[in-house]
Coordinates of C-alpha atoms and ligand atoms in Angstrom, one line a residue:
M1 CA 26.4 -27.4 0.9
A2 CA 22.9 -26.1 0.0
S3 CA 21.9 -23.2 1.9
E4 CA 19.9 -23.6 4.9
N5 CA 16.4 -21.8 3.4
T6 CA 12.8 -22.4 5.0
S7 CA 11.2 -24.8 2.9
K8 CA 8.1 -23.0 3.4
T9 CA 5.8 -21.6 -0.1
Y10 CA 4.2 -18.2 0.4
R11 CA 0.3 -17.5 -1.9
I12 CA 1.1 -13.7 -2.9
A13 CA -1.8 -11.9 -4.8
V14 CA 0.1 -9.7 -7.0
V15 CA -1.5 -6.7 -8.4
G16 CA 1.3 -4.7 -10.7
G17 CA -1.4 -2.3 -11.4
D18 CA -0.8 0.9 -14.0
G19 CA 1.5 2.9 -15.4
I20 CA 5.4 2.0 -14.0
G21 CA 3.1 -0.4 -11.4
P22 CA 4.3 -4.1 -13.3
E23 CA 7.6 -2.7 -14.2
V24 CA 9.2 -2.5 -10.4
I25 CA 7.1 -5.1 -9.0
E26 CA 8.9 -7.1 -11.3
Q27 CA 12.3 -6.7 -9.7
G28 CA 10.5 -7.0 -6.6
L29 CA 9.5 -10.7 -7.6
K30 CA 13.0 -11.3 -9.2
V31 CA 14.7 -9.8 -6.6
I32 CA 12.7 -11.5 -3.7
D33 CA 13.7 -14.8 -5.9
A34 CA 17.3 -14.0 -6.0
A35 CA 17.2 -14.3 -2.5
G36 CA 15.8 -17.8 -2.0
V37 CA 12.1 -16.9 -0.9
A38 CA 10.0 -19.4 -2.8
L39 CA 6.2 -17.2 -3.1
E40 CA 3.6 -18.9 -5.5
T41 CA 2.2 -15.7 -7.0
V42 CA -1.4 -14.7 -9.0
D43 CA -1.6 -12.1 -10.8
Y44 CA -4.7 -10.2 -10.5
A45 CA -5.1 -7.5 -13.4
L46 CA -6.7 -4.4 -12.1
G47 CA -6.6 -0.8 -11.8
G48 CA -7.2 2.3 -14.1
H49 CA -6.6 -0.1 -17.4
R50 CA -8.7 -2.7 -15.7
Y51 CA -11.8 -0.2 -15.5
L52 CA -11.6 1.1 -18.3
E53 CA -11.8 -2.0 -20.3
D54 CA -14.4 -3.8 -18.3
G55 CA -15.5 -1.2 -15.4
T56 CA -13.7 -3.4 -12.5
V57 CA -12.7 -1.9 -10.1
L58 CA -12.1 -4.7 -7.4
T59 CA -15.1 -7.6 -6.8
D60 CA -16.6 -8.9 -3.6
E61 CA -14.9 -12.2 -4.7
I62 CA -11.8 -11.3 -5.7
L63 CA -11.8 -9.8 -2.1
S64 CA -12.7 -13.1 -0.5
E65 CA -10.0 -15.4 -2.9
W66 CA -7.2 -12.2 -1.1
R67 CA -8.5 -13.9 1.7
A68 CA -6.8 -16.8 1.6
F69 CA -3.9 -15.9 0.4
D70 CA -0.3 -15.1 2.6
A71 CA 0.0 -11.3 1.6
I72 CA -0.6 -9.0 -1.2
Y73 CA 1.8 -7.8 -3.5
L74 CA 1.0 -3.5 -5.4
G75 CA 2.9 -1.9 -7.3
A76 CA 0.7 1.2 -8.2
V77 CA -2.8 1.8 -9.3
G78 CA -4.6 5.2 -11.2
T79 CA -4.4 6.3 -14.6
P80 CA -5.0 9.7 -16.5
A81 CA -8.6 8.9 -17.8
V82 CA -10.5 7.4 -14.7
P83 CA -12.5 10.2 -12.8
P84 CA -10.4 10.8 -9.4
G85 CA -11.4 8.8 -6.8
V86 CA -13.0 5.4 -8.6
I87 CA -9.8 3.0 -8.6
E88 CA -8.4 5.2 -4.4
R89 CA -12.2 4.6 -3.1
G90 CA -13.6 1.9 -5.5
L91 CA -9.6 -0.2 -4.4
L92 CA -7.3 0.8 -2.0
L93 CA -9.5 2.2 0.5
K94 CA -11.7 -0.6 -0.4
M95 CA -9.0 -2.9 0.3
R96 CA -7.9 -1.3 3.4
F97 CA -11.2 -1.1 4.7
E98 CA -12.4 -4.4 3.9
L99 CA -9.1 -6.3 4.8
D100 CA -8.8 -4.4 8.3
L101 CA -5.2 -3.1 7.1
Y102 CA -5.8 -0.4 10.1
V103 CA -1.9 0.1 10.0
N104 CA 0.0 2.1 7.6
L105 CA 3.5 1.5 8.1
R106 CA 6.0 3.8 6.2
P107 CA 9.8 3.9 7.4
F108 CA 11.9 6.4 6.4
K109 CA 16.1 6.3 6.6
L110 CA 18.5 8.7 5.3
E111 CA 22.4 7.7 5.8
G112 CA 24.5 9.5 8.8
S113 CA 20.8 11.5 9.9
H114 CA 17.7 10.1 10.5
D115 CA 16.1 6.5 10.8
F116 CA 12.1 6.9 12.1
V117 CA 9.3 5.3 11.3
V118 CA 5.2 6.5 10.8
I119 CA 2.5 4.9 11.8
R120 CA -0.5 6.7 10.3
E121 CA -4.3 4.8 10.9
N122 CA -5.4 3.7 7.8
T123 CA -9.1 3.6 8.3
E124 CA -10.8 6.3 9.5
G125 CA -10.2 10.0 9.8
T126 CA -11.4 11.8 6.5
Y127 CA -10.6 8.7 4.7
A128 CA -13.7 7.0 6.0
G129 CA -16.2 8.7 3.4
E130 CA -18.5 10.7 6.0
G131 CA -20.3 13.2 4.3
G132 CA -21.8 14.9 1.5
F133 CA -23.8 17.3 -0.7
M134 CA -26.9 19.6 -0.6
R135 CA -27.6 22.0 -3.8
K136 CA -24.7 20.3 -5.6
G137 CA -24.3 22.7 -8.5
T138 CA -26.3 25.6 -7.1
P139 CA -24.4 28.8 -5.9
H140 CA -25.7 27.8 -2.6
E141 CA -24.0 23.7 -2.9
I142 CA -22.7 22.7 0.5
A143 CA -19.9 20.0 0.4
T144 CA -18.8 17.7 4.1
Q145 CA -16.6 15.9 4.7
G146 CA -16.8 14.7 8.0
S147 CA -13.4 13.6 10.0
V148 CA -14.3 9.1 12.5
N149 CA -12.7 9.0 15.0
T150 CA -13.6 5.5 17.0
R151 CA -11.5 5.0 20.4
R152 CA -10.9 1.5 19.5
G153 CA -9.8 2.8 16.0
A154 CA -6.4 5.2 17.4
E155 CA -5.7 3.2 19.9
R156 CA -4.8 0.2 18.2
A157 CA -2.9 2.3 16.1
I158 CA -1.5 3.7 18.8
R159 CA -0.6 0.7 20.4
Y160 CA 1.1 -1.0 17.6
G161 CA 3.2 2.3 17.3
F162 CA 4.2 1.8 21.7
E163 CA 5.0 -1.8 20.0
L164 CA 6.9 -1.2 17.6
A165 CA 8.6 1.7 19.7
T166 CA 9.8 -1.3 22.3
K167 CA 11.5 -2.8 19.2
R168 CA 13.3 0.1 18.3
R169 CA 14.9 3.3 20.5
N170 CA 11.3 3.2 22.6
H171 CA 10.6 6.8 21.9
L172 CA 7.1 7.3 20.3
T173 CA 5.2 10.5 18.9
L174 CA 2.7 11.6 18.5
V175 CA 1.1 13.8 15.8
H176 CA -2.2 15.6 15.5
K177 CA -3.7 18.8 16.0
T178 CA -5.1 19.1 19.2
N179 CA -5.3 22.7 19.9
V180 CA -8.0 23.0 16.7
L181 CA -9.1 19.5 16.2
T182 CA -10.4 19.9 19.7
F183 CA -13.0 16.8 19.6
S184 CA -11.0 14.2 17.6
G185 CA -7.5 15.3 18.2
D186 CA -8.9 14.7 22.2
L187 CA -9.9 11.5 21.7
W188 CA -6.4 10.7 20.3
E189 CA -4.8 12.3 22.9
R190 CA -6.6 10.6 25.8
A191 CA -6.0 7.1 24.1
F192 CA -2.0 8.6 23.7
N193 CA -1.5 9.2 27.2
E194 CA -4.1 6.4 29.1
V195 CA -1.9 3.9 26.4
A196 CA 1.3 5.3 27.6
A197 CA 0.9 4.2 30.9
E198 CA 1.3 0.6 29.9
Y199 CA 4.4 1.2 28.1
P200 CA 6.8 3.5 30.5
G201 CA 10.1 2.4 28.7
V202 CA 9.3 4.3 26.0
T203 CA 9.4 7.9 26.1
T204 CA 7.1 10.1 24.3
A205 CA 6.3 13.6 22.7
Y206 CA 3.6 14.7 21.0
N207 CA 4.4 17.9 18.0
H208 CA 0.6 19.7 15.9
V209 CA 0.7 18.5 12.7
D210 CA 2.1 21.3 11.3
A211 CA 5.1 22.0 13.5
A212 CA 5.9 18.1 13.0
C213 CA 6.3 19.7 8.5
I214 CA 9.0 21.5 10.0
Y215 CA 10.9 19.5 12.0
F216 CA 10.7 15.9 9.5
V217 CA 12.7 18.9 7.5
Q218 CA 14.8 20.4 9.5
D219 CA 15.3 18.0 12.2
P220 CA 14.9 14.4 11.4
Q221 CA 16.9 12.6 13.7
R222 CA 14.8 13.6 16.3
Y223 CA 12.3 10.9 15.6
D224 CA 12.3 7.2 16.1
V225 CA 8.4 6.3 16.3
V226 CA 5.5 8.7 15.0
V227 CA 1.8 7.8 14.8
T228 CA -0.3 10.1 13.4
D229 CA -4.3 10.4 11.9
N230 CA -5.0 9.1 8.4
L231 CA -4.6 12.5 6.5
F232 CA -1.9 14.0 9.0
G233 CA -0.3 10.6 7.9
D234 CA -1.3 10.6 4.3
I235 CA 0.5 13.9 3.8
L236 CA 3.6 13.7 6.0
T237 CA 4.6 11.2 4.7
D238 CA 5.1 11.9 1.6
L239 CA 7.3 14.5 3.3
G240 CA 9.2 12.1 5.0
G241 CA 10.1 10.3 1.7
A242 CA 11.0 13.6 0.3
V243 CA 13.9 14.0 2.6
S244 CA 14.6 10.5 2.5
G245 CA 15.8 10.3 -1.2
G246 CA 13.3 10.5 -2.7
I247 CA 10.0 8.9 -4.3
G248 CA 11.7 6.3 -5.7
L249 CA 13.2 4.8 -1.9
A250 CA 9.9 4.8 -0.3
A251 CA 7.9 1.7 1.2
S252 CA 5.1 0.6 2.8
A253 CA 3.4 -2.1 4.5
N254 CA -0.4 -2.0 5.1
L255 CA -1.0 -3.8 8.2
N256 CA -3.6 -6.2 9.2
P257 CA -1.7 -6.9 12.5
A258 CA -4.1 -9.0 13.9
R259 CA -3.6 -11.4 11.4
T260 CA -7.6 -11.8 10.0
G261 CA -6.2 -11.6 6.8
P262 CA -3.6 -10.9 4.5
S263 CA -1.4 -7.8 4.6
M264 CA -0.7 -5.7 1.8
F265 CA 2.8 -4.1 0.8
E266 CA 3.7 -1.8 -2.6
P267 CA 5.9 1.4 -2.6
V268 CA 4.6 4.8 -1.4
H269 CA 5.2 6.2 -4.7
G270 CA 2.0 6.1 -7.3
S271 CA 1.9 4.7 -11.7
A272 CA 4.4 7.7 -12.5
P273 CA 2.5 7.9 -16.8
D274 CA 5.4 10.7 -16.9
I275 CA 8.1 8.2 -17.1
A276 CA 5.6 4.8 -17.8
G277 CA 7.5 2.4 -19.9
Q278 CA 10.1 3.6 -20.3
Q279 CA 12.7 1.7 -18.1
K280 CA 12.7 4.7 -16.0
A281 CA 11.6 3.6 -12.9
N282 CA 13.6 3.3 -9.4
P283 CA 12.6 -0.3 -8.4
I284 CA 14.5 0.1 -4.6
A285 CA 11.0 1.5 -3.7
A286 CA 9.1 -1.3 -4.4
I287 CA 11.8 -3.9 -3.6
R288 CA 12.2 -2.3 -0.2
S289 CA 7.9 -2.9 -0.2
G290 CA 8.8 -6.5 -1.1
A291 CA 11.3 -7.1 2.1
M292 CA 8.8 -5.6 4.3
M293 CA 6.6 -8.3 3.1
L294 CA 9.5 -10.9 3.7
D295 CA 9.9 -9.5 6.9
Y296 CA 5.7 -10.0 8.1
L297 CA 5.4 -13.5 6.8
G298 CA 8.4 -13.9 8.9
E299 CA 11.4 -14.1 7.0
A300 CA 13.4 -12.0 8.8
E301 CA 17.0 -12.7 7.2
A302 CA 16.1 -12.8 4.0
A303 CA 14.5 -8.8 4.6
S304 CA 17.2 -7.9 5.8
R305 CA 19.8 -8.8 3.3
I306 CA 17.3 -7.0 0.5
T307 CA 16.9 -4.1 2.5
A308 CA 21.0 -3.9 2.9
A309 CA 21.3 -4.5 -0.6
C310 CA 18.5 -1.6 -1.1
E311 CA 20.5 0.8 0.8
A312 CA 23.9 0.1 -0.9
C313 CA 22.7 0.5 -4.4
A314 CA 20.3 3.5 -3.6
D315 CA 22.5 6.3 -5.2
M316 CA 22.5 3.8 -8.5
S317 CA 21.6 5.5 -12.0
G318 CA 20.6 3.4 -14.5
S319 CA 17.4 1.2 -15.8
T320 CA 14.2 -0.1 -14.0
G321 CA 16.0 -3.7 -15.3
E322 CA 19.3 -2.7 -14.4
I323 CA 19.0 -1.5 -10.9
G324 CA 16.9 -4.4 -10.0
D325 CA 19.6 -7.1 -11.3
A326 CA 22.4 -4.3 -9.6
V327 CA 19.6 -5.2 -6.5
A328 CA 19.8 -9.1 -6.6
D329 CA 24.0 -9.2 -8.1
H330 CA 24.5 -7.5 -4.3
L331 CA 22.4 -10.4 -2.1
Ligands
NAI401 P1 3.7 9.3 -9.0 O1 4.3 9.4 -7.9 O2 3.0 8.7 -10.0 O3 4.4 10.6 -9.3 C1 4.6 11.4 -9.1 C2 6.2 12.1 -9.5 O4 7.5 11.0 -8.8 C3 6.0 11.6 -10.8 O5 7.1 13.0 -11.9 C4 7.2 10.4 -11.1 O6 7.7 10.6 -12.2 C5 8.1 10.5 -10.0 N1 8.5 9.3 -9.8 C6 7.2 8.1 -8.8 N2 7.7 7.2 -8.4 C7 9.0 7.3 -9.6 C8 10.4 5.8 -9.6 N3 9.5 4.9 -8.6 N4 11.3 6.3 -9.6 C9 10.7 8.1 -10.8 N5 10.1 8.6 -10.7 C10 9.7 9.0 -9.5 O7 2.0 10.1 -8.5 P2 0.8 11.1 -9.1 O8 1.6 12.1 -10.7 O9 0.6 12.2 -8.3 O10 -0.3 10.0 -9.3 C11 -0.1 9.2 -11.0 C12 -1.3 7.8 -10.6 O11 -0.9 7.0 -10.0 C13 -2.3 8.4 -10.6 O12 -4.2 8.3 -11.0 C14 -2.4 8.1 -9.0 O13 -4.0 8.3 -8.4 C15 -1.8 7.4 -8.8 N6 -1.1 7.1 -7.3 C16 -1.6 5.5 -6.7 C17 -1.5 5.5 -5.7 C18 -1.2 3.5 -5.4 O14 -1.5 3.2 -6.2 N7 -1.3 3.8 -3.9 C19 -0.1 6.4 -4.8 C20 -0.1 7.6 -5.3 C21 -0.5 7.6 -6.5
MG402 MG1 -0.3 10.3 -0.8

């Protein structure tokens, strides 16, 4: 008898990107296919290589096409030959801002140790682009880079954290630096405490970001869900990856929880030019990101089968394609 797969076909915009990006995305798509979920994919050649070719980073036309997709699946973008900021601001941040991907969700799990999720606010803070230069290039040069924190922006990330905690172990930790960042930290702390009153079943904690760095390494079992701002979240989640089996395993989702447009799913790692084109990249991070995409699209059963297969293959060594095949065979 045929298995009862849902008959829905999801439309996915695929950005393999640069370096190992296309190599790992190929494995992710292979595994999703093996899990029996039908995707209709459209490839977008974007990233450092495209920029060097014709100057295209991310056009408004492409962005408006993307709004009609169910999700975006991205490998990694960036090449050493492109000046810093061009791809980060012009593609990744533009995508987050324009599609309002305000939750950056990164799960971290290490068998026998910890299992927690970090929610990084993804549209504000020091990444908002506020600031500028004065007297650039002179000995009296000044550069400022402000941190933009709106009550609405902090609250919606915090609220997502409480909601997620109710589906897990009912514990939420706010990470900030309220003792020094007395304006933004104060806004975050008040928003956190006010929303907490609506979730009496969720216990809460607060850590300064520097202390959180110690706990991530020495006592990560204390965490269930963590919510934090954009910059702290960027740094903390690299540390989270490092204590959870390494960068080759770390997956992420960039969510528009209001579902006014597509969400984006990508491994945490970059394009790894040092190992690109050699089939040395671990595809597990990209495959797990694909599972997060399926989960978000409502294919929870296929998503958890893929995640379990990734866990079974997490310690495997082999080429990118061999690991992808092993995960697909394990389903
Ligand atoms: P990276 O994550 O590309 O590489 C850091 C180190 O981890 C390298 O030694 C690399 O070989 C290794 N590594 C990364 N992914 C791996 C995998 N799947 N399997 C095995 N080893 C892996 O970070 P890096 O070197 O700072 O950045 C390289 C380029 O990627 C830059 O242009 C950067 O801007 C871009 N980048 C893009 C991101 C994105 O698309 N979201 C995120 C981070 C960096
Ligand atoms: Mg990072």
